[in-house]
């Protein structure tokens, strides 16, 4: 039984994942970063014991997916925006000492990509790109079952590719990177900018609410959705042109409204990718649902220690 740990900016989830990719027991708690790393480590240990006990099993390995940057080969946290005070702490070392099992860590985009590639919508795809669109845009690139890594084992930040130089500035240094124009908060920001003072639905609407209003026929929300589809399409078209993957798997909270965007996305791709066989790249939705990150975290262990690729 492999334990998966998903570490995000707001919460940490832990689960027991069997060898078919099913989550048999699950706990979560707030990340509570200001309380410090030791506090979070204690919470993780407690949740691991509780979930293992719930299904009467012994943990045989632990996989971790974390918001980055992280150092996958040493197991350390890097300069993570959400918990800068954890930098240099080593969850891989600490958990392998506590539980006496092998432990592996990856960026959460890479973890979810491994999950979808093995147990989800990306099964049997040789070249797969996973893209999650929520409060940010995370990605993972898998070739023949193996994670693509950059120099010094770095994780490519495809969510920060430039798609509109006139767009807003981002922490990465670009103005108008994909995340800054197409993640959920970009929809909110655009609506705030465009809505007249007497706009009846208020300010700071979530991406989900904007999608609902668009379905209900609100003109401004419809434009916001079209704009979102356009920018999602531009970023994805770049991926199709550069990598010609077998499939791009889309997940994340914004993609819960995928039906509103897919038409526009496909239109942008077919208009922009004429030099590659774009029609052979399957654009599909993630299939592992709410537990995708947790299941992916468990898959991190298989990828590292069984190197099975499948
Ligand atoms: Zn950026």
PDB file of C-alpha atoms and ligand atoms in Angstrom:
ATOM      1  CA  UNK A   1       0.000   0.000   0.000  1.00  0.00           C
ATOM      2  CA  UNK A   2       1.487   3.296  -1.088  1.00  0.00           C
ATOM      3  CA  UNK A   3       0.694   6.478   0.809  1.00  0.00           C
ATOM      4  CA  UNK A   4       0.206   9.612  -1.258  1.00  0.00           C
ATOM      5  CA  UNK A   5       0.762  13.094   0.171  1.00  0.00           C
ATOM      6  CA  UNK A   6      -0.443  16.197  -1.669  1.00  0.00           C
ATOM      7  CA  UNK A   7       0.977  19.440  -0.314  1.00  0.00           C
ATOM      8  CA  UNK A   8      -0.702  22.607  -1.509  1.00  0.00           C
ATOM      9  CA  UNK A   9      -0.656  26.244  -0.453  1.00  0.00           C
ATOM     10  CA  UNK A  10      -3.795  25.920   1.660  1.00  0.00           C
ATOM     11  CA  UNK A  11      -4.124  22.245   2.541  1.00  0.00           C
ATOM     12  CA  UNK A  12      -2.247  18.982   2.900  1.00  0.00           C
ATOM     13  CA  UNK A  13      -4.035  15.763   1.934  1.00  0.00           C
ATOM     14  CA  UNK A  14      -2.861  12.252   2.776  1.00  0.00           C
ATOM     15  CA  UNK A  15      -4.288   9.000   1.483  1.00  0.00           C
ATOM     16  CA  UNK A  16      -3.765   5.267   1.167  1.00  0.00           C
ATOM     17  CA  UNK A  17      -3.695   4.327  -2.503  1.00  0.00           C
ATOM     18  CA  UNK A  18      -3.878   0.709  -3.625  1.00  0.00           C
ATOM     19  CA  UNK A  19      -2.092  -0.693  -6.683  1.00  0.00           C
ATOM     20  CA  UNK A  20      -5.110   0.029  -8.897  1.00  0.00           C
ATOM     21  CA  UNK A  21      -5.002   3.735  -8.078  1.00  0.00           C
ATOM     22  CA  UNK A  22      -7.975   3.744  -5.703  1.00  0.00           C
ATOM     23  CA  UNK A  23      -7.894   5.967  -2.624  1.00  0.00           C
ATOM     24  CA  UNK A  24      -9.013   3.746   0.258  1.00  0.00           C
ATOM     25  CA  UNK A  25      -8.680   6.248   3.106  1.00  0.00           C
ATOM     26  CA  UNK A  26      -8.035   9.956   3.161  1.00  0.00           C
ATOM     27  CA  UNK A  27      -7.412  12.807   5.602  1.00  0.00           C
ATOM     28  CA  UNK A  28      -6.613  16.462   5.127  1.00  0.00           C
ATOM     29  CA  UNK A  29      -5.610  19.448   7.225  1.00  0.00           C
ATOM     30  CA  UNK A  30      -4.730  23.104   6.617  1.00  0.00           C
ATOM     31  CA  UNK A  31      -1.122  23.645   5.476  1.00  0.00           C
ATOM     32  CA  UNK A  32      -0.837  26.358   8.104  1.00  0.00           C
ATOM     33  CA  UNK A  33       2.613  27.324   6.858  1.00  0.00           C
ATOM     34  CA  UNK A  34       3.300  30.090   9.424  1.00  0.00           C
ATOM     35  CA  UNK A  35       3.145  27.437  12.198  1.00  0.00           C
ATOM     36  CA  UNK A  36       6.351  26.077  10.747  1.00  0.00           C
ATOM     37  CA  UNK A  37       7.600  22.890   9.117  1.00  0.00           C
ATOM     38  CA  UNK A  38       7.741  20.778  12.295  1.00  0.00           C
ATOM     39  CA  UNK A  39       4.032  21.376  12.866  1.00  0.00           C
ATOM     40  CA  UNK A  40       3.181  20.294   9.313  1.00  0.00           C
ATOM     41  CA  UNK A  41       5.434  17.220   9.603  1.00  0.00           C
ATOM     42  CA  UNK A  42       3.635  16.166  12.775  1.00  0.00           C
ATOM     43  CA  UNK A  43       0.267  16.569  11.024  1.00  0.00           C
ATOM     44  CA  UNK A  44       1.454  14.454   8.098  1.00  0.00           C
ATOM     45  CA  UNK A  45       2.745  11.695  10.409  1.00  0.00           C
ATOM     46  CA  UNK A  46      -0.538  11.682  12.337  1.00  0.00           C
ATOM     47  CA  UNK A  47      -2.633  11.476   9.136  1.00  0.00           C
ATOM     48  CA  UNK A  48      -0.437   8.696   7.724  1.00  0.00           C
ATOM     49  CA  UNK A  49      -0.916   6.595  10.867  1.00  0.00           C
ATOM     50  CA  UNK A  50      -4.667   7.306  10.942  1.00  0.00           C
ATOM     51  CA  UNK A  51      -5.306   6.408   7.299  1.00  0.00           C
ATOM     52  CA  UNK A  52      -3.149   3.267   7.480  1.00  0.00           C
ATOM     53  CA  UNK A  53      -5.027   2.185  10.593  1.00  0.00           C
ATOM     54  CA  UNK A  54      -8.399   2.886   8.965  1.00  0.00           C
ATOM     55  CA  UNK A  55      -7.754   0.306   6.257  1.00  0.00           C
ATOM     56  CA  UNK A  56      -5.694  -1.989   8.517  1.00  0.00           C
ATOM     57  CA  UNK A  57      -2.615  -1.844   6.358  1.00  0.00           C
ATOM     58  CA  UNK A  58       1.103  -1.283   6.610  1.00  0.00           C
ATOM     59  CA  UNK A  59       2.570   1.502   4.468  1.00  0.00           C
ATOM     60  CA  UNK A  60       5.117   0.089   2.009  1.00  0.00           C
ATOM     61  CA  UNK A  61       6.167   3.333   0.365  1.00  0.00           C
ATOM     62  CA  UNK A  62       5.353   7.059   0.320  1.00  0.00           C
ATOM     63  CA  UNK A  63       5.010   9.394  -2.664  1.00  0.00           C
ATOM     64  CA  UNK A  64       4.721  13.170  -2.335  1.00  0.00           C
ATOM     65  CA  UNK A  65       3.505  15.826  -4.754  1.00  0.00           C
ATOM     66  CA  UNK A  66       4.089  19.394  -3.606  1.00  0.00           C
ATOM     67  CA  UNK A  67       3.579  22.862  -4.897  1.00  0.00           C
ATOM     68  CA  UNK A  68       7.032  23.967  -6.021  1.00  0.00           C
ATOM     69  CA  UNK A  69       9.777  24.632  -6.441  1.00  0.00           C
ATOM     70  CA  UNK A  70      11.022  21.437  -4.844  1.00  0.00           C
ATOM     71  CA  UNK A  71      14.236  19.456  -5.321  1.00  0.00           C
ATOM     72  CA  UNK A  72      13.013  15.990  -6.315  1.00  0.00           C
ATOM     73  CA  UNK A  73      16.310  14.173  -5.977  1.00  0.00           C
ATOM     74  CA  UNK A  74      17.298  15.466  -2.542  1.00  0.00           C
ATOM     75  CA  UNK A  75      13.732  15.735  -1.193  1.00  0.00           C
ATOM     76  CA  UNK A  76      14.097  19.344  -0.078  1.00  0.00           C
ATOM     77  CA  UNK A  77      11.684  22.218  -0.401  1.00  0.00           C
ATOM     78  CA  UNK A  78      12.937  25.162  -2.432  1.00  0.00           C
ATOM     79  CA  UNK A  79      11.778  28.747  -2.231  1.00  0.00           C
ATOM     80  CA  UNK A  80       8.050  27.938  -2.232  1.00  0.00           C
ATOM     81  CA  UNK A  81       5.807  31.032  -2.351  1.00  0.00           C
ATOM     82  CA  UNK A  82       3.298  29.523   0.081  1.00  0.00           C
ATOM     83  CA  UNK A  83       5.795  28.394   2.717  1.00  0.00           C
ATOM     84  CA  UNK A  84       9.106  30.228   2.298  1.00  0.00           C
ATOM     85  CA  UNK A  85      10.047  29.359   5.896  1.00  0.00           C
ATOM     86  CA  UNK A  86      10.232  25.639   4.960  1.00  0.00           C
ATOM     87  CA  UNK A  87      13.105  26.149   2.532  1.00  0.00           C
ATOM     88  CA  UNK A  88      15.779  23.467   2.942  1.00  0.00           C
ATOM     89  CA  UNK A  89      13.535  21.218   5.066  1.00  0.00           C
ATOM     90  CA  UNK A  90      13.559  17.618   3.874  1.00  0.00           C
ATOM     91  CA  UNK A  91      10.271  15.721   4.060  1.00  0.00           C
ATOM     92  CA  UNK A  92      11.680  12.703   2.195  1.00  0.00           C
ATOM     93  CA  UNK A  93      14.402  12.155   4.773  1.00  0.00           C
ATOM     94  CA  UNK A  94      12.114  12.825   7.746  1.00  0.00           C
ATOM     95  CA  UNK A  95       9.350  10.457   6.614  1.00  0.00           C
ATOM     96  CA  UNK A  96      11.708   7.664   5.582  1.00  0.00           C
ATOM     97  CA  UNK A  97      13.235   7.837   9.068  1.00  0.00           C
ATOM     98  CA  UNK A  98       9.816   7.765  10.738  1.00  0.00           C
ATOM     99  CA  UNK A  99       8.261   5.001   8.656  1.00  0.00           C
ATOM    100  CA  UNK A 100      11.349   3.067   7.481  1.00  0.00           C
ATOM    101  CA  UNK A 101      10.138   2.969   3.870  1.00  0.00           C
ATOM    102  CA  UNK A 102      11.301   4.538   0.612  1.00  0.00           C
ATOM    103  CA  UNK A 103       9.918   8.030  -0.065  1.00  0.00           C
ATOM    104  CA  UNK A 104       9.926  10.163  -3.232  1.00  0.00           C
ATOM    105  CA  UNK A 105       8.979  13.779  -3.921  1.00  0.00           C
ATOM    106  CA  UNK A 106       8.002  15.607  -7.120  1.00  0.00           C
ATOM    107  CA  UNK A 107       6.389  18.864  -8.130  1.00  0.00           C
ATOM    108  CA  UNK A 108       2.588  18.488  -7.876  1.00  0.00           C
ATOM    109  CA  UNK A 109       2.054  19.093 -11.615  1.00  0.00           C
ATOM    110  CA  UNK A 110       4.470  16.268 -12.370  1.00  0.00           C
ATOM    111  CA  UNK A 111       2.784  14.056  -9.773  1.00  0.00           C
ATOM    112  CA  UNK A 112      -0.696  14.587 -11.226  1.00  0.00           C
ATOM    113  CA  UNK A 113       0.712  13.993 -14.707  1.00  0.00           C
ATOM    114  CA  UNK A 114       2.149  10.642 -13.559  1.00  0.00           C
ATOM    115  CA  UNK A 115      -1.238   9.725 -12.073  1.00  0.00           C
ATOM    116  CA  UNK A 116      -3.169  10.526 -15.246  1.00  0.00           C
ATOM    117  CA  UNK A 117      -0.529   8.761 -17.348  1.00  0.00           C
ATOM    118  CA  UNK A 118      -0.823   5.544 -15.343  1.00  0.00           C
ATOM    119  CA  UNK A 119      -4.328   5.322 -13.972  1.00  0.00           C
ATOM    120  CA  UNK A 120      -6.233   8.097 -15.769  1.00  0.00           C
ATOM    121  CA  UNK A 121      -7.006   9.751 -19.082  1.00  0.00           C
ATOM    122  CA  UNK A 122      -3.417   9.541 -20.324  1.00  0.00           C
ATOM    123  CA  UNK A 123      -3.067   5.761 -20.203  1.00  0.00           C
ATOM    124  CA  UNK A 124      -1.265   4.238 -23.193  1.00  0.00           C
ATOM    125  CA  UNK A 125      -0.128   7.658 -24.497  1.00  0.00           C
ATOM    126  CA  UNK A 126       3.546   7.756 -25.376  1.00  0.00           C
ATOM    127  CA  UNK A 127       3.898  11.526 -25.251  1.00  0.00           C
ATOM    128  CA  UNK A 128       1.619  13.188 -22.752  1.00  0.00           C
ATOM    129  CA  UNK A 129       1.279  16.708 -21.408  1.00  0.00           C
ATOM    130  CA  UNK A 130      -0.885  17.266 -18.354  1.00  0.00           C
ATOM    131  CA  UNK A 131      -2.161  20.808 -17.733  1.00  0.00           C
ATOM    132  CA  UNK A 132      -4.081  21.856 -14.627  1.00  0.00           C
ATOM    133  CA  UNK A 133      -5.846  25.212 -14.697  1.00  0.00           C
ATOM    134  CA  UNK A 134      -6.997  26.616 -11.368  1.00  0.00           C
ATOM    135  CA  UNK A 135      -5.528  29.432  -9.283  1.00  0.00           C
ATOM    136  CA  UNK A 136      -2.410  28.903 -11.401  1.00  0.00           C
ATOM    137  CA  UNK A 137      -1.447  26.751 -14.383  1.00  0.00           C
ATOM    138  CA  UNK A 138       0.591  23.653 -13.558  1.00  0.00           C
ATOM    139  CA  UNK A 139       1.947  21.139 -16.012  1.00  0.00           C
ATOM    140  CA  UNK A 140       3.810  17.876 -16.324  1.00  0.00           C
ATOM    141  CA  UNK A 141       5.396  16.386 -19.435  1.00  0.00           C
ATOM    142  CA  UNK A 142       5.753  12.606 -19.717  1.00  0.00           C
ATOM    143  CA  UNK A 143       7.575  10.795 -22.456  1.00  0.00           C
ATOM    144  CA  UNK A 144       7.438   6.991 -22.664  1.00  0.00           C
ATOM    145  CA  UNK A 145       6.237   6.826 -19.082  1.00  0.00           C
ATOM    146  CA  UNK A 146       9.075   8.961 -17.748  1.00  0.00           C
ATOM    147  CA  UNK A 147       8.947  12.493 -16.445  1.00  0.00           C
ATOM    148  CA  UNK A 148      10.727  15.039 -18.565  1.00  0.00           C
ATOM    149  CA  UNK A 149      13.215  16.928 -16.405  1.00  0.00           C
ATOM    150  CA  UNK A 150      15.202  20.014 -17.281  1.00  0.00           C
ATOM    151  CA  UNK A 151      18.799  20.827 -16.441  1.00  0.00           C
ATOM    152  CA  UNK A 152      19.723  20.023 -12.836  1.00  0.00           C
ATOM    153  CA  UNK A 153      16.457  18.019 -12.561  1.00  0.00           C
ATOM    154  CA  UNK A 154      14.422  21.217 -12.833  1.00  0.00           C
ATOM    155  CA  UNK A 155      10.692  21.308 -13.568  1.00  0.00           C
ATOM    156  CA  UNK A 156       9.840  23.298 -16.712  1.00  0.00           C
ATOM    157  CA  UNK A 157       7.329  26.059 -15.906  1.00  0.00           C
ATOM    158  CA  UNK A 158       5.125  25.759 -18.974  1.00  0.00           C
ATOM    159  CA  UNK A 159       2.395  27.763 -17.192  1.00  0.00           C
ATOM    160  CA  UNK A 160       4.719  30.759 -17.488  1.00  0.00           C
ATOM    161  CA  UNK A 161       5.234  30.687 -21.254  1.00  0.00           C
ATOM    162  CA  UNK A 162       4.596  34.088 -22.788  1.00  0.00           C
ATOM    163  CA  UNK A 163       1.300  34.340 -24.684  1.00  0.00           C
ATOM    164  CA  UNK A 164       0.502  38.076 -24.652  1.00  0.00           C
ATOM    165  CA  UNK A 165       3.240  40.685 -24.159  1.00  0.00           C
ATOM    166  CA  UNK A 166       0.518  43.276 -23.436  1.00  0.00           C
ATOM    167  CA  UNK A 167      -0.767  41.201 -20.490  1.00  0.00           C
ATOM    168  CA  UNK A 168      -0.290  41.873 -16.776  1.00  0.00           C
ATOM    169  CA  UNK A 169       3.085  41.449 -15.024  1.00  0.00           C
ATOM    170  CA  UNK A 170       3.785  38.157 -13.241  1.00  0.00           C
ATOM    171  CA  UNK A 171       6.205  37.136 -10.483  1.00  0.00           C
ATOM    172  CA  UNK A 172       8.130  35.120 -13.077  1.00  0.00           C
ATOM    173  CA  UNK A 173       9.363  38.297 -14.774  1.00  0.00           C
ATOM    174  CA  UNK A 174       7.235  38.115 -17.913  1.00  0.00           C
ATOM    175  CA  UNK A 175       4.223  40.286 -18.578  1.00  0.00           C
ATOM    176  CA  UNK A 176       1.390  38.281 -20.075  1.00  0.00           C
ATOM    177  CA  UNK A 177       2.578  34.766 -19.334  1.00  0.00           C
ATOM    178  CA  UNK A 178      -0.040  32.041 -19.784  1.00  0.00           C
ATOM    179  CA  UNK A 179      -0.887  31.798 -16.083  1.00  0.00           C
ATOM    180  CA  UNK A 180      -1.308  35.564 -15.716  1.00  0.00           C
ATOM    181  CA  UNK A 181      -3.887  35.729 -18.534  1.00  0.00           C
ATOM    182  CA  UNK A 182      -5.610  32.333 -18.345  1.00  0.00           C
ATOM    183  CA  UNK A 183      -5.656  31.006 -14.760  1.00  0.00           C
ATOM    184  CA  UNK A 184      -8.865  31.440 -12.723  1.00  0.00           C
ATOM    185  CA  UNK A 185      -7.823  34.725 -11.057  1.00  0.00           C
ATOM    186  CA  UNK A 186      -7.213  36.246 -14.516  1.00  0.00           C
ATOM    187  CA  UNK A 187     -10.899  35.776 -15.316  1.00  0.00           C
ATOM    188  CA  UNK A 188     -11.829  37.542 -12.069  1.00  0.00           C
ATOM    189  CA  UNK A 189      -9.396  40.410 -12.747  1.00  0.00           C
ATOM    190  CA  UNK A 190     -10.689  40.908 -16.293  1.00  0.00           C
ATOM    191  CA  UNK A 191     -14.298  41.005 -15.107  1.00  0.00           C
ATOM    192  CA  UNK A 192     -13.415  43.546 -12.407  1.00  0.00           C
ATOM    193  CA  UNK A 193     -11.752  45.705 -15.037  1.00  0.00           C
ATOM    194  CA  UNK A 194     -14.570  45.498 -17.575  1.00  0.00           C
ATOM    195  CA  UNK A 195     -17.709  45.534 -15.439  1.00  0.00           C
ATOM    196  CA  UNK A 196     -19.549  48.864 -15.361  1.00  0.00           C
ATOM    197  CA  UNK A 197     -20.281  50.394 -11.946  1.00  0.00           C
ATOM    198  CA  UNK A 198     -23.861  49.203 -12.098  1.00  0.00           C
ATOM    199  CA  UNK A 199     -22.991  45.615 -13.059  1.00  0.00           C
ATOM    200  CA  UNK A 200     -25.662  43.647 -11.188  1.00  0.00           C
ATOM    201  CA  UNK A 201     -23.563  40.612 -10.227  1.00  0.00           C
ATOM    202  CA  UNK A 202     -20.926  42.434  -8.173  1.00  0.00           C
ATOM    203  CA  UNK A 203     -17.129  42.248  -8.057  1.00  0.00           C
ATOM    204  CA  UNK A 204     -14.487  39.582  -7.520  1.00  0.00           C
ATOM    205  CA  UNK A 205     -16.564  36.826  -9.067  1.00  0.00           C
ATOM    206  CA  UNK A 206     -14.958  33.393  -9.073  1.00  0.00           C
ATOM    207  CA  UNK A 207     -14.191  31.696 -12.382  1.00  0.00           C
ATOM    208  CA  UNK A 208     -16.953  29.233 -11.523  1.00  0.00           C
ATOM    209  CA  UNK A 209     -19.503  32.034 -11.019  1.00  0.00           C
ATOM    210  CA  UNK A 210     -18.445  33.752 -14.255  1.00  0.00           C
ATOM    211  CA  UNK A 211     -19.017  30.463 -16.100  1.00  0.00           C
ATOM    212  CA  UNK A 212     -22.470  30.117 -14.528  1.00  0.00           C
ATOM    213  CA  UNK A 213     -23.390  33.677 -15.545  1.00  0.00           C
ATOM    214  CA  UNK A 214     -22.196  33.003 -19.057  1.00  0.00           C
ATOM    215  CA  UNK A 215     -24.464  29.967 -19.305  1.00  0.00           C
ATOM    216  CA  UNK A 216     -27.320  32.140 -18.015  1.00  0.00           C
ATOM    217  CA  UNK A 217     -26.704  34.554 -20.901  1.00  0.00           C
ATOM    218  CA  UNK A 218     -24.856  37.437 -19.213  1.00  0.00           C
ATOM    219  CA  UNK A 219     -23.119  39.331 -22.049  1.00  0.00           C
ATOM    220  CA  UNK A 220     -20.015  40.310 -20.111  1.00  0.00           C
ATOM    221  CA  UNK A 221     -19.550  36.816 -18.685  1.00  0.00           C
ATOM    222  CA  UNK A 222     -19.898  35.369 -22.191  1.00  0.00           C
ATOM    223  CA  UNK A 223     -17.058  37.635 -23.346  1.00  0.00           C
ATOM    224  CA  UNK A 224     -14.970  36.583 -20.341  1.00  0.00           C
ATOM    225  CA  UNK A 225     -15.480  32.932 -21.257  1.00  0.00           C
ATOM    226  CA  UNK A 226     -14.589  33.559 -24.904  1.00  0.00           C
ATOM    227  CA  UNK A 227     -11.450  35.392 -23.823  1.00  0.00           C
ATOM    228  CA  UNK A 228     -10.541  32.530 -21.488  1.00  0.00           C
ATOM    229  CA  UNK A 229     -11.025  29.969 -24.266  1.00  0.00           C
ATOM    230  CA  UNK A 230      -8.875  32.078 -26.567  1.00  0.00           C
ATOM    231  CA  UNK A 231      -5.970  32.342 -24.103  1.00  0.00           C
ATOM    232  CA  UNK A 232      -6.197  28.689 -23.101  1.00  0.00           C
ATOM    233  CA  UNK A 233      -6.127  27.879 -26.801  1.00  0.00           C
ATOM    234  CA  UNK A 234      -3.018  30.001 -27.433  1.00  0.00           C
ATOM    235  CA  UNK A 235      -1.011  28.288 -24.686  1.00  0.00           C
ATOM    236  CA  UNK A 236      -2.168  24.828 -25.755  1.00  0.00           C
ATOM    237  CA  UNK A 237      -1.497  25.577 -29.426  1.00  0.00           C
ATOM    238  CA  UNK A 238       2.099  26.416 -28.480  1.00  0.00           C
ATOM    239  CA  UNK A 239       2.384  23.022 -26.766  1.00  0.00           C
ATOM    240  CA  UNK A 240       0.950  21.224 -29.793  1.00  0.00           C
ATOM    241  CA  UNK A 241       3.361  22.992 -32.153  1.00  0.00           C
ATOM    242  CA  UNK A 242       6.413  22.483 -29.940  1.00  0.00           C
ATOM    243  CA  UNK A 243       5.864  18.913 -28.723  1.00  0.00           C
ATOM    244  CA  UNK A 244       3.308  17.250 -31.058  1.00  0.00           C
ATOM    245  CA  UNK A 245       2.144  15.139 -28.117  1.00  0.00           C
ATOM    246  CA  UNK A 246      -0.211  12.159 -28.399  1.00  0.00           C
ATOM    247  CA  UNK A 247      -2.462  13.791 -25.831  1.00  0.00           C
ATOM    248  CA  UNK A 248      -2.921  16.850 -23.682  1.00  0.00           C
ATOM    249  CA  UNK A 249      -4.903  16.066 -20.543  1.00  0.00           C
ATOM    250  CA  UNK A 250      -6.688  19.028 -18.966  1.00  0.00           C
ATOM    251  CA  UNK A 251      -7.574  19.197 -15.270  1.00  0.00           C
ATOM    252  CA  UNK A 252      -8.069  21.701 -12.450  1.00  0.00           C
ATOM    253  CA  UNK A 253     -11.031  23.710 -11.169  1.00  0.00           C
ATOM    254  CA  UNK A 254     -11.443  25.926 -14.254  1.00  0.00           C
ATOM    255  CA  UNK A 255     -11.746  22.793 -16.401  1.00  0.00           C
ATOM    256  CA  UNK A 256     -14.874  21.793 -14.515  1.00  0.00           C
ATOM    257  CA  UNK A 257     -16.458  24.167 -17.047  1.00  0.00           C
ATOM    258  CA  UNK A 258     -14.465  22.686 -19.938  1.00  0.00           C
ATOM    259  CA  UNK A 259     -17.526  22.438 -22.185  1.00  0.00           C
ATOM    260  CA  UNK A 260     -17.538  26.248 -22.371  1.00  0.00           C
ATOM    261  CA  UNK A 261     -13.936  26.453 -23.561  1.00  0.00           C
ATOM    262  CA  UNK A 262     -13.180  23.372 -25.649  1.00  0.00           C
ATOM    263  CA  UNK A 263     -14.755  24.659 -28.871  1.00  0.00           C
ATOM    264  CA  UNK A 264     -12.659  27.813 -28.823  1.00  0.00           C
ATOM    265  CA  UNK A 265      -9.543  25.904 -27.777  1.00  0.00           C
ATOM    266  CA  UNK A 266      -9.873  23.511 -30.727  1.00  0.00           C
ATOM    267  CA  UNK A 267     -10.509  26.441 -33.072  1.00  0.00           C
ATOM    268  CA  UNK A 268      -7.319  28.229 -31.985  1.00  0.00           C
ATOM    269  CA  UNK A 269      -5.302  25.015 -32.311  1.00  0.00           C
ATOM    270  CA  UNK A 270      -6.598  24.220 -35.788  1.00  0.00           C
ATOM    271  CA  UNK A 271      -5.896  27.779 -36.908  1.00  0.00           C
ATOM    272  CA  UNK A 272      -2.402  27.981 -35.421  1.00  0.00           C
ATOM    273  CA  UNK A 273      -0.777  24.559 -35.689  1.00  0.00           C
ATOM    274  CA  UNK A 274      -0.833  23.881 -39.430  1.00  0.00           C
ATOM    275  CA  UNK A 275       2.801  22.740 -39.587  1.00  0.00           C
ATOM    276  CA  UNK A 276       2.211  19.730 -37.334  1.00  0.00           C
ATOM    277  CA  UNK A 277      -0.393  16.928 -37.351  1.00  0.00           C
ATOM    278  CA  UNK A 278      -2.412  18.789 -34.710  1.00  0.00           C
ATOM    279  CA  UNK A 279      -5.550  16.730 -35.382  1.00  0.00           C
ATOM    280  CA  UNK A 280      -3.708  13.698 -34.000  1.00  0.00           C
ATOM    281  CA  UNK A 281      -3.138  15.340 -30.614  1.00  0.00           C
ATOM    282  CA  UNK A 282      -6.016  14.290 -28.434  1.00  0.00           C
ATOM    283  CA  UNK A 283      -7.265  17.128 -26.201  1.00  0.00           C
ATOM    284  CA  UNK A 284      -8.946  15.327 -23.351  1.00  0.00           C
ATOM    285  CA  UNK A 285     -10.137  15.862 -19.784  1.00  0.00           C
ATOM    286  CA  UNK A 286      -8.432  14.463 -16.690  1.00  0.00           C
ATOM    287  CA  UNK A 287     -10.280  11.458 -15.288  1.00  0.00           C
ATOM    288  CA  UNK A 288      -8.973  11.026 -11.747  1.00  0.00           C
ATOM    289  CA  UNK A 289     -11.260  13.713 -10.279  1.00  0.00           C
ATOM    290  CA  UNK A 290     -10.851  15.417  -6.916  1.00  0.00           C
ATOM    291  CA  UNK A 291      -8.172  12.969  -5.767  1.00  0.00           C
ATOM    292  CA  UNK A 292      -5.982  13.435  -8.860  1.00  0.00           C
ATOM    293  CA  UNK A 293      -3.114  15.030  -6.934  1.00  0.00           C
ATOM    294  CA  UNK A 294      -3.213  12.413  -4.197  1.00  0.00           C
ATOM    295  CA  UNK A 295      -3.315   9.513  -6.641  1.00  0.00           C
ATOM    296  CA  UNK A 296      -0.532  11.175  -8.617  1.00  0.00           C
ATOM    297  CA  UNK A 297       1.525  11.526  -5.433  1.00  0.00           C
ATOM    298  CA  UNK A 298       1.306   7.767  -4.903  1.00  0.00           C
ATOM    299  CA  UNK A 299       2.369   7.276  -8.517  1.00  0.00           C
ATOM    300  CA  UNK A 300       5.510   9.314  -7.785  1.00  0.00           C
ATOM    301  CA  UNK A 301       6.691   6.380  -5.679  1.00  0.00           C
ATOM    302  CA  UNK A 302       6.168   3.851  -8.499  1.00  0.00           C
ATOM    303  CA  UNK A 303       7.881   6.135 -10.998  1.00  0.00           C
ATOM    304  CA  UNK A 304      10.940   6.514  -8.792  1.00  0.00           C
ATOM    305  CA  UNK A 305      11.341   3.044  -7.354  1.00  0.00           C
ATOM    306  CA  UNK A 306       9.745   0.698  -9.852  1.00  0.00           C
ATOM    307  CA  UNK A 307      10.623   2.740 -12.908  1.00  0.00           C
ATOM    308  CA  UNK A 308       7.836   0.906 -14.675  1.00  0.00           C
ATOM    309  CA  UNK A 309       6.699   3.784 -16.818  1.00  0.00           C
ATOM    310  CA  UNK A 310       3.276   2.269 -17.251  1.00  0.00           C
TER     311      UNK A 310
HETATM  312 ZN1  LIG B   1       4.532  34.092 -15.054  1.00  0.00          ZN
END
